[in-house]
CSV table of C-alpha atoms and ligand atoms in Angstrom, one decimal:
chain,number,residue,atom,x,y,z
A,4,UNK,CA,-9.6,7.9,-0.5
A,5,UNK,CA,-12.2,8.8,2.2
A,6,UNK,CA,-11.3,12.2,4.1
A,7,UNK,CA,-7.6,12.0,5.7
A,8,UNK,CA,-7.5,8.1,5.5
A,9,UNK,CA,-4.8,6.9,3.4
A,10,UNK,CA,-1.2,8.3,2.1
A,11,UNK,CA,0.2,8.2,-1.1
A,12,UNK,CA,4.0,8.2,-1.5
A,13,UNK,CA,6.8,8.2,-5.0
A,14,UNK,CA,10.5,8.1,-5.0
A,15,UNK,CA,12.6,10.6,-5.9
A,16,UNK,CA,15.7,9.5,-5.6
A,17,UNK,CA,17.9,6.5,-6.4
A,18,UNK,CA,17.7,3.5,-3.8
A,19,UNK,CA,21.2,2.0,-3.0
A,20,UNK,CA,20.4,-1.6,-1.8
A,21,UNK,CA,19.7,-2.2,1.8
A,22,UNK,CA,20.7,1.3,3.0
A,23,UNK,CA,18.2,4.7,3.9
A,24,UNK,CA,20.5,6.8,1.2
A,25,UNK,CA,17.2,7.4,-1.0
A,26,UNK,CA,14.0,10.2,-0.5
A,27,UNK,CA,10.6,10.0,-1.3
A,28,UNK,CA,7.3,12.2,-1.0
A,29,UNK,CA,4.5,11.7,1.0
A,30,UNK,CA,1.1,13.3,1.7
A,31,UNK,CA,1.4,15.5,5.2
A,32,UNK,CA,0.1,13.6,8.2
A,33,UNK,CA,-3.8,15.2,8.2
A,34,UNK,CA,-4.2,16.3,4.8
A,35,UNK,CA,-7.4,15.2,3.3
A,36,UNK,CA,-6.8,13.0,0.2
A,37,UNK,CA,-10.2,15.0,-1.7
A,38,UNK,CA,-8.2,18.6,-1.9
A,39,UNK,CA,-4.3,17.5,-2.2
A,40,UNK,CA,-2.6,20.2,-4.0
A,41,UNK,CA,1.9,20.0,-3.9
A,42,UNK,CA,1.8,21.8,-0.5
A,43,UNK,CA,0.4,18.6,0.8
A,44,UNK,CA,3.4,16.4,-0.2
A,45,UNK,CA,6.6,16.4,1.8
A,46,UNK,CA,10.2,14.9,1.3
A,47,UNK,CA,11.4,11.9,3.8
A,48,UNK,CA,14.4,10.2,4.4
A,49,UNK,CA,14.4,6.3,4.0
A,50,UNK,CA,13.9,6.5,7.0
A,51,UNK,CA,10.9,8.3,7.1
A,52,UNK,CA,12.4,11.6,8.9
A,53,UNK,CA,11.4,15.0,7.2
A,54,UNK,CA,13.9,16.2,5.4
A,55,UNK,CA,13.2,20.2,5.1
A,56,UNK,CA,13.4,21.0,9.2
A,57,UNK,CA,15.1,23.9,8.1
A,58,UNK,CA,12.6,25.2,6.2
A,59,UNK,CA,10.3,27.4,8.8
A,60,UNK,CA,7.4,27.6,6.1
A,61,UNK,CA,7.2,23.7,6.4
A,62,UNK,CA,7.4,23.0,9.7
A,63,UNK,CA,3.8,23.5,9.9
A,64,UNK,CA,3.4,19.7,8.0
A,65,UNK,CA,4.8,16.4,9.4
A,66,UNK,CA,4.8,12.7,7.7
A,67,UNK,CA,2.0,10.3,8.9
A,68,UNK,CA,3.1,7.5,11.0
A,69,UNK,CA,2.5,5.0,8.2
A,70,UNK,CA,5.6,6.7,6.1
A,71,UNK,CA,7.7,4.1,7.6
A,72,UNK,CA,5.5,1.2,6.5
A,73,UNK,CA,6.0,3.4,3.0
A,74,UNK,CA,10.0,3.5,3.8
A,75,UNK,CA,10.0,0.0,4.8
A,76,UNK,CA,8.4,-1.3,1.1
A,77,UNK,CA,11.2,1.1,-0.5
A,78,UNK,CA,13.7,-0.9,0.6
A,79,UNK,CA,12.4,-4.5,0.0
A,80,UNK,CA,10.8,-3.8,-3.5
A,81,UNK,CA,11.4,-2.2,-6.4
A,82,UNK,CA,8.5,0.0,-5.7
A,83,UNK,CA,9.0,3.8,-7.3
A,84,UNK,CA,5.7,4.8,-5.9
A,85,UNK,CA,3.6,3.1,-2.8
A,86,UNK,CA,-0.4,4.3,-2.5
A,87,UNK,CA,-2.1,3.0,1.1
A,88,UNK,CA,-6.0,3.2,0.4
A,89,UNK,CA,-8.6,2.4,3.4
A,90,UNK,CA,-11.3,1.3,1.6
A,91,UNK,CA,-14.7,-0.5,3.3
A,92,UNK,CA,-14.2,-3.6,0.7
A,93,UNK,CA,-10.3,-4.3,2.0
A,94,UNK,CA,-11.0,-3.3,5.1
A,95,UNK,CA,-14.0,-6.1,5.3
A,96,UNK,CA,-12.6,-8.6,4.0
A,97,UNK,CA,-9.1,-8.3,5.9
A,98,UNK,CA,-10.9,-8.7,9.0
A,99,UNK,CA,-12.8,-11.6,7.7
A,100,UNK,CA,-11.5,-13.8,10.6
A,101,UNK,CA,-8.9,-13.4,13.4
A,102,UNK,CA,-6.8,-16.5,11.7
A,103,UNK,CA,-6.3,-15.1,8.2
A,104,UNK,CA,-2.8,-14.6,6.8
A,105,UNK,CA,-3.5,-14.3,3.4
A,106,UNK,CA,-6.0,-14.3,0.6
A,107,UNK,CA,-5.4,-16.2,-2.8
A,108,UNK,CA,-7.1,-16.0,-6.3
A,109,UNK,CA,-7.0,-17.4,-9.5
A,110,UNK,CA,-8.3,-18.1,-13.2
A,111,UNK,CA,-9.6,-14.1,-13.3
A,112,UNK,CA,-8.8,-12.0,-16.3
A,113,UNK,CA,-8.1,-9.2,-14.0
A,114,UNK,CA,-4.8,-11.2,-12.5
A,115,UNK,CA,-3.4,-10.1,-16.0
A,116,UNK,CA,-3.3,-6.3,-14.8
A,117,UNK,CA,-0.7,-7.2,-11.8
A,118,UNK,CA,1.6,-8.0,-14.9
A,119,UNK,CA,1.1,-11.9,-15.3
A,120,UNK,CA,0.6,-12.8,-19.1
A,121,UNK,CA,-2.3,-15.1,-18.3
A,122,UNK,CA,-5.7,-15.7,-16.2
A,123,UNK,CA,-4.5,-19.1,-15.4
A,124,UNK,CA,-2.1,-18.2,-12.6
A,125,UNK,CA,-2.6,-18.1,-8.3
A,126,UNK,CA,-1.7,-15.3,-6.3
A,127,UNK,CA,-1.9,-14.8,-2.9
A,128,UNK,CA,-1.6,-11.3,-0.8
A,129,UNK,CA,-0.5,-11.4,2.9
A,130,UNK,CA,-2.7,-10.3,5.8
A,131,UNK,CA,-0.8,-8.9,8.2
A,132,UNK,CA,-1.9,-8.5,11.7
A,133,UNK,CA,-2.3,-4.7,12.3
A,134,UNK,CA,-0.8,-2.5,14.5
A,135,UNK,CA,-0.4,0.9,16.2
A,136,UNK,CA,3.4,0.1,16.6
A,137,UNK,CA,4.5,1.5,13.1
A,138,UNK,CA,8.4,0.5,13.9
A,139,UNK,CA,6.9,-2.8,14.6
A,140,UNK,CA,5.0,-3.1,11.4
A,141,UNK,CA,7.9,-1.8,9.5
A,142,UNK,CA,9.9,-4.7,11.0
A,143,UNK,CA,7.9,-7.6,10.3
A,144,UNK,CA,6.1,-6.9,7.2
A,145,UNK,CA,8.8,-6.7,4.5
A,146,UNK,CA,9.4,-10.5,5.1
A,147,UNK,CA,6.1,-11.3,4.2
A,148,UNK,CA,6.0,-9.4,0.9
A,149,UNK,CA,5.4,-12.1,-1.6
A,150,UNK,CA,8.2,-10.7,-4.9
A,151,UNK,CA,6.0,-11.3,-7.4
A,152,UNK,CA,3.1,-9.9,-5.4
A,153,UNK,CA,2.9,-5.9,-5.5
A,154,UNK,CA,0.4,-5.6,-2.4
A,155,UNK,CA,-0.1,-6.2,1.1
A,156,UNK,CA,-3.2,-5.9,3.7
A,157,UNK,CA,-3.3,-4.6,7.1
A,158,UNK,CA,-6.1,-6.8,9.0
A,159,UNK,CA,-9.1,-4.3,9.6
A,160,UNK,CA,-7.1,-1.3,8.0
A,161,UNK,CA,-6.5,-1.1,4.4
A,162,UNK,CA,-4.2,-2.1,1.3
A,163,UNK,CA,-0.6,-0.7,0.4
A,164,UNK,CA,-0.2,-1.2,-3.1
A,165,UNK,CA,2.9,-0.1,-5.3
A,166,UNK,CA,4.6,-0.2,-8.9
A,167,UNK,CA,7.0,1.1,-11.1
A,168,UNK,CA,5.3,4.2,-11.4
A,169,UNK,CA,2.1,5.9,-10.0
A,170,UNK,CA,-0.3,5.1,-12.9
A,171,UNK,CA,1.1,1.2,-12.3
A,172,UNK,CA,0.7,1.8,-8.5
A,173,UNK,CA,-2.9,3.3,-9.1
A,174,UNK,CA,-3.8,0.2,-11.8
A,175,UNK,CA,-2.9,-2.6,-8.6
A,176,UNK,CA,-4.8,-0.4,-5.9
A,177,UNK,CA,-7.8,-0.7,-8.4
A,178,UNK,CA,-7.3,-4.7,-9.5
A,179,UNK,CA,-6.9,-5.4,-5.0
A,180,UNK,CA,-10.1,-3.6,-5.0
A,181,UNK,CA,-11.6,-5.7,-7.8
A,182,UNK,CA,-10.7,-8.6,-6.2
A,183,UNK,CA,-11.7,-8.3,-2.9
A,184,UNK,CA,-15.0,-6.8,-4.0
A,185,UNK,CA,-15.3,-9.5,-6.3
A,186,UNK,CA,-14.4,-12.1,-2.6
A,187,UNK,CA,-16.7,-10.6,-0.9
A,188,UNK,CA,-19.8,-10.5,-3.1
A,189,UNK,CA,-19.0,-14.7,-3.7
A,190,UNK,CA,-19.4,-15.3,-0.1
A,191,UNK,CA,-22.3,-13.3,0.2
A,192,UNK,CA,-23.8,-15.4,-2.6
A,193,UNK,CA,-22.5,-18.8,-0.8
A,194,UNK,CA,-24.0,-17.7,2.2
A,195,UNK,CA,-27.5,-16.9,0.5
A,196,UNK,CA,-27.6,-20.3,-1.5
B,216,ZN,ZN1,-3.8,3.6,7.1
């Protein structure tokens, strides 16, 4: 995580189905991502609203925009903890063309660390167009979340990545990042050859 860029996010309390009745921290809004310590974290609402206004030593600290992107996978996932890296390898290859929706890979040990039991299986992670419209993106990007899928990528941003935890959360952000390195460096061969 490059200077501010990015938020990372875990649950802390129980999520009753469909509804904003469950809490989660998040990395302050400005915070950079090299020197977090716990003053850095905050608690939101499922609906991304800062909980702690009453506290006056806090209100110096506000949730990023993205928390309700963060709030938004909450509810559609089982997601305990939700990590949004910009990176230059998913930013790249998001932005690969104006038309992408998705990118798909198969027959690569790595697949195995997203929890399938096998290399011989197909994923594909959604592109989704980005936008500066948070509510908008919080809308519209839950029904693209593929179940068995724990990623999505903004198009020219970055990855959001979860799991059950936040060592399985960190172990996804690293296999995305394998991959699309790995997508990347092919079609820099293909275009050499
Ligand atoms: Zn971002």
């Amino acid at each position: 995580m490059l200077g501010t860029a990015g938020n990372l996010s875990i649950r802390i309390s129980e999520l009753k189905a469909q509804s904003s009745e469950f809490k989660f921290l998040i990395t302050a809004s400005g915070r950079d991502k090299g020197e977090l310590t716990e003053d850095d974290f905050l608690i939101v609402d499922g609906n991304g609203c800062h909980c702690e206004d009453s506290d006056s030593a806090r209100n110096d600290i506000k949730p990023s925009a993205e928390t309700l992107l963060h709030a938004a996978i909450y509810k559609h996932t089982n997601a305990n903890a939700v990590f949004h890296v910009h990176t230059t390898n998913n930013t790249l290859i998001s932005a690969l063309s104006p038309q992408l929706s998705a990118l798909s890979f198969n027959g690569l040990e790595i697949l195995k660390a997203l929890g399938f039991k096998t290399h011989d299986v197909k994923i594909t992670i959604p592109v989704i167009d980005n936008s500066q419209d948070m509510k908008h993106l919080a809308k519209t990007a839950p029904s693209l979340i593929n179940e068995s899928i724990p990623g999505l990528l903004l198009k020219g941003h970055g990855l959001y990545a979860w799991g059950n935890n936040p060592s399985e959360a960190k172990r996804h952000v690293e296999t995305f990042e394998f991959l699309f390195e790995y997508r990347l460096k092919e079609l820099s061969l293909k275009t050499k050859s």
